[in-house]
């Protein structure tokens, strides 16, 4: 049961790390404190997602997207989060457009020889778990 | 060619190369979103990404407010009673009151924390 509950929450290590970053170095956090924060943030995701999903339903859309989440945050009183997330979303989408342009450039056979001549710039390698792309336009 | 493949894979496989590593696992966030209701059908790829940022802000704010509670209790260890007190004291966290109340019912000193809340005006 406990393992099942843990699988449906965010990892306690990640949550604990974020908590520590905001507190003074001398502060300590009890294990129960981390566990409760784990539950709170999981509830936060469900709460906001429910609001965003309701909006999609009313507008006859099937895909919950970033704008819906920003709207839901604002609607539920998290206005400052919605502002910060809106900026974050904008930066993310810019990055996506740049990525697409970059990919197109490398798909061009004429530029393939360029790959051999100039090695690609080093990228930040991350072990963060990424879901497979499931973009659905609706 | 292998080099190009690896490069393309990174670009196609995720966003970490562009927006930096996320502090929370996106697959888990997506799973929680899916479990939030039967009417959540499809989720765009960007939704878990911006949710990871929103969750950071949420954890930071609730932690900060909880720490105020701990300090007022003359403690330097943050306990779950501090989280419960912070939730009760903050309007936007009302949706968590049921969650922290059921948790606090097993905690010692819960009543004391509730009383302490009356002396604080954080909203």
PDB file of C-alpha atoms in Angstrom:
ATOM      1  CA  UNK A   1       0.000   0.000   0.000  1.00  0.00           C
ATOM      2  CA  UNK A   2       2.702   2.450   0.953  1.00  0.00           C
ATOM      3  CA  UNK A   3       4.649   1.635  -2.204  1.00  0.00           C
ATOM      4  CA  UNK A   4       1.522   2.071  -4.283  1.00  0.00           C
ATOM      5  CA  UNK A   5       0.916   5.476  -2.747  1.00  0.00           C
ATOM      6  CA  UNK A   6       4.532   6.448  -3.366  1.00  0.00           C
ATOM      7  CA  UNK A   7       4.228   5.518  -7.018  1.00  0.00           C
ATOM      8  CA  UNK A   8       1.391   7.977  -7.412  1.00  0.00           C
ATOM      9  CA  UNK A   9       3.262  10.899  -5.857  1.00  0.00           C
ATOM     10  CA  UNK A  10       6.320  12.846  -6.890  1.00  0.00           C
ATOM     11  CA  UNK A  11       9.601  11.364  -5.655  1.00  0.00           C
ATOM     12  CA  UNK A  12      10.342  12.443  -2.101  1.00  0.00           C
ATOM     13  CA  UNK A  13      14.009  13.099  -2.922  1.00  0.00           C
ATOM     14  CA  UNK A  14      13.128  15.693  -5.549  1.00  0.00           C
ATOM     15  CA  UNK A  15      10.580  17.336  -3.275  1.00  0.00           C
ATOM     16  CA  UNK A  16      13.022  17.392  -0.361  1.00  0.00           C
ATOM     17  CA  UNK A  17      15.732  18.956  -2.496  1.00  0.00           C
ATOM     18  CA  UNK A  18      13.489  21.824  -3.578  1.00  0.00           C
ATOM     19  CA  UNK A  19      12.444  22.409   0.035  1.00  0.00           C
ATOM     20  CA  UNK A  20      16.069  22.552   1.185  1.00  0.00           C
ATOM     21  CA  UNK A  21      16.973  25.059  -1.500  1.00  0.00           C
ATOM     22  CA  UNK A  22      14.482  27.572  -0.129  1.00  0.00           C
ATOM     23  CA  UNK A  23      15.421  27.209   3.541  1.00  0.00           C
ATOM     24  CA  UNK A  24      18.486  28.499   5.408  1.00  0.00           C
ATOM     25  CA  UNK A  25      21.396  26.030   5.503  1.00  0.00           C
ATOM     26  CA  UNK A  26      20.935  25.311   9.196  1.00  0.00           C
ATOM     27  CA  UNK A  27      17.298  24.310   8.761  1.00  0.00           C
ATOM     28  CA  UNK A  28      16.240  20.685   8.943  1.00  0.00           C
ATOM     29  CA  UNK A  29      13.159  18.993   7.525  1.00  0.00           C
ATOM     30  CA  UNK A  30      11.533  16.021   9.195  1.00  0.00           C
ATOM     31  CA  UNK A  31      10.744  12.987   7.091  1.00  0.00           C
ATOM     32  CA  UNK A  32       7.063  13.419   7.860  1.00  0.00           C
ATOM     33  CA  UNK A  33       7.311  17.005   6.673  1.00  0.00           C
ATOM     34  CA  UNK A  34       8.669  15.869   3.317  1.00  0.00           C
ATOM     35  CA  UNK A  35       6.000  13.195   3.020  1.00  0.00           C
ATOM     36  CA  UNK A  36       3.212  15.678   3.684  1.00  0.00           C
ATOM     37  CA  UNK A  37       4.677  18.098   1.129  1.00  0.00           C
ATOM     38  CA  UNK A  38       4.774  15.204  -1.323  1.00  0.00           C
ATOM     39  CA  UNK A  39       1.061  14.670  -0.801  1.00  0.00           C
ATOM     40  CA  UNK A  40       0.294  18.386  -0.992  1.00  0.00           C
ATOM     41  CA  UNK A  41       2.066  18.894  -4.308  1.00  0.00           C
ATOM     42  CA  UNK A  42       0.428  15.798  -5.762  1.00  0.00           C
ATOM     43  CA  UNK A  43      -2.941  17.195  -4.717  1.00  0.00           C
ATOM     44  CA  UNK A  44      -1.950  20.529  -6.272  1.00  0.00           C
ATOM     45  CA  UNK A  45      -1.371  18.843  -9.641  1.00  0.00           C
ATOM     46  CA  UNK A  46      -4.719  17.046  -9.489  1.00  0.00           C
ATOM     47  CA  UNK A  47      -6.556  20.175  -8.380  1.00  0.00           C
ATOM     48  CA  UNK A  48      -5.173  22.388 -11.159  1.00  0.00           C
ATOM     49  CA  UNK A  49      -5.487  19.666 -13.793  1.00  0.00           C
ATOM     50  CA  UNK A  50      -9.153  19.209 -12.903  1.00  0.00           C
ATOM     51  CA  UNK A  51      -9.814  22.900 -13.412  1.00  0.00           C
ATOM     52  CA  UNK A  52      -7.909  22.941 -16.718  1.00  0.00           C
ATOM     53  CA  UNK A  53      -9.723  19.836 -17.899  1.00  0.00           C
ATOM     54  CA  UNK A  54     -13.117  21.361 -17.127  1.00  0.00           C
ATOM     55  CA  UNK A  55     -12.222  24.321 -19.321  1.00  0.00           C
ATOM     56  CA  UNK A  56     -11.214  22.018 -22.190  1.00  0.00           C
ATOM     57  CA  UNK A  57     -14.453  20.118 -21.832  1.00  0.00           C
ATOM     58  CA  UNK A  58     -16.535  23.282 -22.019  1.00  0.00           C
ATOM     59  CA  UNK A  59     -14.689  24.348 -25.142  1.00  0.00           C
ATOM     60  CA  UNK A  60     -15.023  20.898 -26.733  1.00  0.00           C
ATOM     61  CA  UNK A  61     -11.294  20.299 -26.783  1.00  0.00           C
ATOM     62  CA  UNK A  62      -9.663  17.005 -25.841  1.00  0.00           C
ATOM     63  CA  UNK A  63      -6.081  18.006 -25.139  1.00  0.00           C
ATOM     64  CA  UNK A  64      -5.007  19.820 -21.991  1.00  0.00           C
ATOM     65  CA  UNK A  65      -2.220  22.191 -22.997  1.00  0.00           C
ATOM     66  CA  UNK A  66       0.050  24.732 -21.348  1.00  0.00           C
ATOM     67  CA  UNK A  67      -2.339  27.655 -21.763  1.00  0.00           C
ATOM     68  CA  UNK A  68      -5.105  25.744 -20.005  1.00  0.00           C
ATOM     69  CA  UNK A  69      -2.865  25.174 -17.016  1.00  0.00           C
ATOM     70  CA  UNK A  70      -1.893  28.847 -16.865  1.00  0.00           C
ATOM     71  CA  UNK A  71      -5.560  29.781 -16.997  1.00  0.00           C
ATOM     72  CA  UNK A  72      -6.409  27.274 -14.265  1.00  0.00           C
ATOM     73  CA  UNK A  73      -3.655  28.578 -11.986  1.00  0.00           C
ATOM     74  CA  UNK A  74      -4.956  32.109 -12.343  1.00  0.00           C
ATOM     75  CA  UNK A  75      -8.549  30.973 -11.882  1.00  0.00           C
ATOM     76  CA  UNK A  76      -7.673  29.199  -8.635  1.00  0.00           C
ATOM     77  CA  UNK A  77      -5.887  32.169  -7.110  1.00  0.00           C
ATOM     78  CA  UNK A  78      -2.300  31.364  -8.052  1.00  0.00           C
ATOM     79  CA  UNK A  79      -1.924  34.536 -10.095  1.00  0.00           C
ATOM     80  CA  UNK A  80       1.779  34.988  -9.502  1.00  0.00           C
ATOM     81  CA  UNK A  81       2.407  31.388 -10.526  1.00  0.00           C
ATOM     82  CA  UNK A  82       0.391  31.940 -13.715  1.00  0.00           C
ATOM     83  CA  UNK A  83       2.564  34.933 -14.595  1.00  0.00           C
ATOM     84  CA  UNK A  84       5.823  33.075 -13.997  1.00  0.00           C
ATOM     85  CA  UNK A  85       4.567  29.988 -15.815  1.00  0.00           C
ATOM     86  CA  UNK A  86       3.372  32.099 -18.721  1.00  0.00           C
ATOM     87  CA  UNK A  87       6.873  33.470 -19.194  1.00  0.00           C
ATOM     88  CA  UNK A  88       8.317  29.981 -18.828  1.00  0.00           C
ATOM     89  CA  UNK A  89       5.903  28.644 -21.449  1.00  0.00           C
ATOM     90  CA  UNK A  90       6.881  31.415 -23.839  1.00  0.00           C
ATOM     91  CA  UNK A  91      10.573  30.606 -23.452  1.00  0.00           C
ATOM     92  CA  UNK A  92       9.855  26.909 -23.889  1.00  0.00           C
ATOM     93  CA  UNK A  93       7.913  27.457 -27.097  1.00  0.00           C
ATOM     94  CA  UNK A  94      10.672  29.659 -28.471  1.00  0.00           C
ATOM     95  CA  UNK A  95      13.101  26.851 -27.750  1.00  0.00           C
ATOM     96  CA  UNK A  96      10.845  24.411 -29.551  1.00  0.00           C
ATOM     97  CA  UNK A  97      10.723  26.630 -32.639  1.00  0.00           C
ATOM     98  CA  UNK A  98      14.499  26.968 -32.640  1.00  0.00           C
ATOM     99  CA  UNK A  99      14.799  23.215 -32.298  1.00  0.00           C
ATOM    100  CA  UNK A 100      12.516  22.657 -35.275  1.00  0.00           C
ATOM    101  CA  UNK A 101      14.500  25.083 -37.416  1.00  0.00           C
ATOM    102  CA  UNK A 102      17.707  23.439 -36.335  1.00  0.00           C
ATOM    103  CA  UNK A 103      16.398  19.997 -37.186  1.00  0.00           C
ATOM    104  CA  UNK A 104      15.244  21.131 -40.599  1.00  0.00           C
ATOM    105  CA  UNK A 105      18.693  22.527 -41.268  1.00  0.00           C
ATOM    106  CA  UNK A 106      20.288  19.177 -40.498  1.00  0.00           C
ATOM    107  CA  UNK A 107      17.722  17.282 -42.508  1.00  0.00           C
ATOM    108  CA  UNK A 108      18.932  19.117 -45.599  1.00  0.00           C
ATOM    109  CA  UNK A 109      21.360  16.795 -47.453  1.00  0.00           C
ATOM    110  CA  UNK A 110      23.370  19.774 -48.569  1.00  0.00           C
ATOM    111  CA  UNK A 111      24.253  20.496 -44.956  1.00  0.00           C
ATOM    112  CA  UNK A 112      25.004  16.935 -43.984  1.00  0.00           C
ATOM    113  CA  UNK A 113      28.639  17.312 -44.936  1.00  0.00           C
ATOM    114  CA  UNK A 114      28.790  20.222 -42.552  1.00  0.00           C
ATOM    115  CA  UNK A 115      28.100  17.831 -39.710  1.00  0.00           C
ATOM    116  CA  UNK A 116      31.285  15.951 -40.482  1.00  0.00           C
ATOM    117  CA  UNK A 117      33.327  19.110 -40.623  1.00  0.00           C
ATOM    118  CA  UNK A 118      31.982  20.844 -37.558  1.00  0.00           C
ATOM    119  CA  UNK A 119      31.091  18.677 -34.563  1.00  0.00           C
ATOM    120  CA  UNK A 120      27.833  19.741 -32.904  1.00  0.00           C
ATOM    121  CA  UNK A 121      28.188  21.950 -29.833  1.00  0.00           C
ATOM    122  CA  UNK A 122      28.217  20.100 -26.503  1.00  0.00           C
ATOM    123  CA  UNK A 123      24.777  19.701 -25.000  1.00  0.00           C
ATOM    124  CA  UNK A 124      23.920  19.436 -21.354  1.00  0.00           C
ATOM    125  CA  UNK A 125      23.364  15.736 -20.808  1.00  0.00           C
ATOM    126  CA  UNK A 126      20.597  15.086 -18.345  1.00  0.00           C
ATOM    127  CA  UNK A 127      19.234  11.996 -16.755  1.00  0.00           C
ATOM    128  CA  UNK A 128      15.896  13.642 -16.143  1.00  0.00           C
ATOM    129  CA  UNK A 129      13.122  11.311 -17.122  1.00  0.00           C
ATOM    130  CA  UNK A 130      11.339  12.589 -20.213  1.00  0.00           C
ATOM    131  CA  UNK A 131       8.070  11.229 -21.501  1.00  0.00           C
ATOM    132  CA  UNK A 132       7.890  10.332 -25.204  1.00  0.00           C
ATOM    133  CA  UNK A 133       6.487  13.192 -27.303  1.00  0.00           C
ATOM    134  CA  UNK A 134       2.708  12.962 -27.340  1.00  0.00           C
ATOM    135  CA  UNK A 135       1.733  16.300 -28.791  1.00  0.00           C
ATOM    136  CA  UNK A 136      -1.849  16.192 -29.958  1.00  0.00           C
ATOM    137  CA  UNK A 137      -3.295  19.202 -31.693  1.00  0.00           C
ATOM    138  CA  UNK A 138      -6.970  19.694 -30.929  1.00  0.00           C
TER     139      UNK A 138
ATOM    140  CA  UNK B   1      26.882   9.409 -38.566  1.00  0.00           C
ATOM    141  CA  UNK B   2      26.526   7.923 -35.114  1.00  0.00           C
ATOM    142  CA  UNK B   3      27.348  11.349 -33.770  1.00  0.00           C
ATOM    143  CA  UNK B   4      24.591  12.946 -35.811  1.00  0.00           C
ATOM    144  CA  UNK B   5      22.180  10.265 -34.709  1.00  0.00           C
ATOM    145  CA  UNK B   6      22.926  10.923 -31.079  1.00  0.00           C
ATOM    146  CA  UNK B   7      22.512  14.627 -31.663  1.00  0.00           C
ATOM    147  CA  UNK B   8      19.203  14.226 -33.453  1.00  0.00           C
ATOM    148  CA  UNK B   9      18.046  11.821 -30.787  1.00  0.00           C
ATOM    149  CA  UNK B  10      18.615  14.397 -28.106  1.00  0.00           C
ATOM    150  CA  UNK B  11      16.688  16.987 -30.045  1.00  0.00           C
ATOM    151  CA  UNK B  12      13.788  14.693 -30.838  1.00  0.00           C
ATOM    152  CA  UNK B  13      13.738  12.810 -27.583  1.00  0.00           C
ATOM    153  CA  UNK B  14      13.142  15.591 -25.155  1.00  0.00           C
ATOM    154  CA  UNK B  15      13.609  19.169 -24.128  1.00  0.00           C
ATOM    155  CA  UNK B  16      16.375  18.888 -21.585  1.00  0.00           C
ATOM    156  CA  UNK B  17      18.882  20.160 -24.080  1.00  0.00           C
ATOM    157  CA  UNK B  18      16.914  23.355 -24.535  1.00  0.00           C
ATOM    158  CA  UNK B  19      15.270  24.190 -21.265  1.00  0.00           C
ATOM    159  CA  UNK B  20      17.713  22.548 -18.911  1.00  0.00           C
ATOM    160  CA  UNK B  21      17.073  19.586 -16.652  1.00  0.00           C
ATOM    161  CA  UNK B  22      13.797  19.632 -14.790  1.00  0.00           C
ATOM    162  CA  UNK B  23      13.837  19.101 -11.071  1.00  0.00           C
ATOM    163  CA  UNK B  24      10.765  16.864 -11.150  1.00  0.00           C
ATOM    164  CA  UNK B  25      10.152  13.800 -13.337  1.00  0.00           C
ATOM    165  CA  UNK B  26       7.806  14.702 -16.172  1.00  0.00           C
ATOM    166  CA  UNK B  27       6.457  11.185 -16.637  1.00  0.00           C
ATOM    167  CA  UNK B  28       5.312  11.111 -13.029  1.00  0.00           C
ATOM    168  CA  UNK B  29       3.618  14.495 -13.346  1.00  0.00           C
ATOM    169  CA  UNK B  30       1.802  13.265 -16.435  1.00  0.00           C
ATOM    170  CA  UNK B  31       0.659  10.155 -14.597  1.00  0.00           C
ATOM    171  CA  UNK B  32      -0.732  12.255 -11.747  1.00  0.00           C
ATOM    172  CA  UNK B  33      -2.534  14.470 -14.267  1.00  0.00           C
ATOM    173  CA  UNK B  34      -4.079  11.405 -15.897  1.00  0.00           C
ATOM    174  CA  UNK B  35      -5.233  10.101 -12.524  1.00  0.00           C
ATOM    175  CA  UNK B  36      -6.868  13.389 -11.571  1.00  0.00           C
ATOM    176  CA  UNK B  37     -10.064  12.568 -13.429  1.00  0.00           C
ATOM    177  CA  UNK B  38     -11.673  10.342 -15.997  1.00  0.00           C
ATOM    178  CA  UNK B  39     -12.301  13.271 -18.318  1.00  0.00           C
ATOM    179  CA  UNK B  40      -8.586  13.999 -18.716  1.00  0.00           C
ATOM    180  CA  UNK B  41      -8.108  12.417 -22.124  1.00  0.00           C
ATOM    181  CA  UNK B  42      -5.019  13.806 -23.787  1.00  0.00           C
ATOM    182  CA  UNK B  43      -2.201  15.918 -22.411  1.00  0.00           C
ATOM    183  CA  UNK B  44       0.082  18.001 -24.600  1.00  0.00           C
ATOM    184  CA  UNK B  45       3.813  17.528 -24.288  1.00  0.00           C
ATOM    185  CA  UNK B  46       4.281  20.998 -22.859  1.00  0.00           C
ATOM    186  CA  UNK B  47       1.809  20.576 -19.991  1.00  0.00           C
ATOM    187  CA  UNK B  48       3.973  18.415 -17.677  1.00  0.00           C
ATOM    188  CA  UNK B  49       6.927  20.683 -18.432  1.00  0.00           C
ATOM    189  CA  UNK B  50       5.261  23.839 -17.229  1.00  0.00           C
ATOM    190  CA  UNK B  51       3.675  21.904 -14.380  1.00  0.00           C
ATOM    191  CA  UNK B  52       7.123  20.978 -13.136  1.00  0.00           C
ATOM    192  CA  UNK B  53       7.845  24.694 -12.843  1.00  0.00           C
ATOM    193  CA  UNK B  54       4.509  25.398 -11.166  1.00  0.00           C
ATOM    194  CA  UNK B  55       5.177  22.624  -8.658  1.00  0.00           C
ATOM    195  CA  UNK B  56       8.543  24.146  -7.809  1.00  0.00           C
ATOM    196  CA  UNK B  57       6.857  27.471  -7.076  1.00  0.00           C
ATOM    197  CA  UNK B  58       4.218  25.716  -4.980  1.00  0.00           C
ATOM    198  CA  UNK B  59       6.760  23.749  -2.942  1.00  0.00           C
ATOM    199  CA  UNK B  60       8.865  26.864  -2.432  1.00  0.00           C
ATOM    200  CA  UNK B  61       5.954  28.972  -1.219  1.00  0.00           C
ATOM    201  CA  UNK B  62       4.504  26.344   1.110  1.00  0.00           C
ATOM    202  CA  UNK B  63       7.968  25.579   2.479  1.00  0.00           C
ATOM    203  CA  UNK B  64       8.663  29.251   3.110  1.00  0.00           C
ATOM    204  CA  UNK B  65       5.377  29.744   4.938  1.00  0.00           C
ATOM    205  CA  UNK B  66       5.889  26.533   6.897  1.00  0.00           C
ATOM    206  CA  UNK B  67       9.304  27.734   7.969  1.00  0.00           C
ATOM    207  CA  UNK B  68       7.728  30.867   9.410  1.00  0.00           C
ATOM    208  CA  UNK B  69       5.580  28.586  11.546  1.00  0.00           C
ATOM    209  CA  UNK B  70       8.592  26.584  12.697  1.00  0.00           C
ATOM    210  CA  UNK B  71      10.504  29.738  13.610  1.00  0.00           C
ATOM    211  CA  UNK B  72       7.577  31.033  15.622  1.00  0.00           C
ATOM    212  CA  UNK B  73       7.601  27.731  17.468  1.00  0.00           C
ATOM    213  CA  UNK B  74      11.294  28.366  18.278  1.00  0.00           C
ATOM    214  CA  UNK B  75      12.322  25.351  16.222  1.00  0.00           C
ATOM    215  CA  UNK B  76      14.812  24.839  13.402  1.00  0.00           C
ATOM    216  CA  UNK B  77      13.319  21.599  12.134  1.00  0.00           C
ATOM    217  CA  UNK B  78      10.335  21.844   9.831  1.00  0.00           C
ATOM    218  CA  UNK B  79       7.610  19.413  10.865  1.00  0.00           C
ATOM    219  CA  UNK B  80       4.381  18.446   9.193  1.00  0.00           C
ATOM    220  CA  UNK B  81       2.477  20.461  11.802  1.00  0.00           C
ATOM    221  CA  UNK B  82       4.192  23.518  10.342  1.00  0.00           C
ATOM    222  CA  UNK B  83       2.925  22.627   6.889  1.00  0.00           C
ATOM    223  CA  UNK B  84      -0.573  22.124   8.269  1.00  0.00           C
ATOM    224  CA  UNK B  85      -0.471  25.512   9.985  1.00  0.00           C
ATOM    225  CA  UNK B  86       0.763  27.217   6.818  1.00  0.00           C
ATOM    226  CA  UNK B  87      -2.020  25.620   4.776  1.00  0.00           C
ATOM    227  CA  UNK B  88      -4.673  26.735   7.252  1.00  0.00           C
ATOM    228  CA  UNK B  89      -3.275  30.278   7.302  1.00  0.00           C
ATOM    229  CA  UNK B  90      -3.166  30.756   3.519  1.00  0.00           C
ATOM    230  CA  UNK B  91      -6.311  31.189   1.420  1.00  0.00           C
ATOM    231  CA  UNK B  92      -4.975  29.786  -1.834  1.00  0.00           C
ATOM    232  CA  UNK B  93      -4.077  26.560  -0.046  1.00  0.00           C
ATOM    233  CA  UNK B  94      -7.659  25.942   1.128  1.00  0.00           C
ATOM    234  CA  UNK B  95      -7.954  22.942  -1.168  1.00  0.00           C
ATOM    235  CA  UNK B  96      -5.360  21.184   1.007  1.00  0.00           C
ATOM    236  CA  UNK B  97      -7.141  21.639   4.348  1.00  0.00           C
ATOM    237  CA  UNK B  98      -8.797  18.229   4.190  1.00  0.00           C
ATOM    238  CA  UNK B  99      -5.483  16.605   3.348  1.00  0.00           C
ATOM    239  CA  UNK B 100      -3.494  18.198   6.157  1.00  0.00           C
ATOM    240  CA  UNK B 101      -6.337  17.843   8.650  1.00  0.00           C
ATOM    241  CA  UNK B 102      -6.514  14.084   8.243  1.00  0.00           C
ATOM    242  CA  UNK B 103      -2.751  14.017   8.536  1.00  0.00           C
ATOM    243  CA  UNK B 104      -2.723  16.263  11.574  1.00  0.00           C
ATOM    244  CA  UNK B 105      -5.306  14.206  13.422  1.00  0.00           C
ATOM    245  CA  UNK B 106      -2.498  11.756  14.135  1.00  0.00           C
ATOM    246  CA  UNK B 107      -0.052  14.447  15.142  1.00  0.00           C
ATOM    247  CA  UNK B 108       0.784  15.621  18.628  1.00  0.00           C
ATOM    248  CA  UNK B 109       0.202  19.273  19.306  1.00  0.00           C
ATOM    249  CA  UNK B 110      -2.145  19.862  16.433  1.00  0.00           C
ATOM    250  CA  UNK B 111      -4.485  21.936  18.528  1.00  0.00           C
ATOM    251  CA  UNK B 112      -1.638  24.147  19.622  1.00  0.00           C
ATOM    252  CA  UNK B 113      -0.699  24.873  16.041  1.00  0.00           C
ATOM    253  CA  UNK B 114      -4.277  25.729  15.200  1.00  0.00           C
ATOM    254  CA  UNK B 115      -4.328  28.208  18.062  1.00  0.00           C
ATOM    255  CA  UNK B 116      -1.040  29.708  16.925  1.00  0.00           C
ATOM    256  CA  UNK B 117      -2.524  30.403  13.527  1.00  0.00           C
ATOM    257  CA  UNK B 118      -4.882  32.964  14.976  1.00  0.00           C
ATOM    258  CA  UNK B 119      -1.970  35.241  15.811  1.00  0.00           C
ATOM    259  CA  UNK B 120      -0.623  35.251  12.264  1.00  0.00           C
ATOM    260  CA  UNK B 121      -1.789  37.254   9.290  1.00  0.00           C
ATOM    261  CA  UNK B 122      -0.017  35.952   6.211  1.00  0.00           C
ATOM    262  CA  UNK B 123      -2.774  36.203   3.634  1.00  0.00           C
TER     263      UNK B 123
END
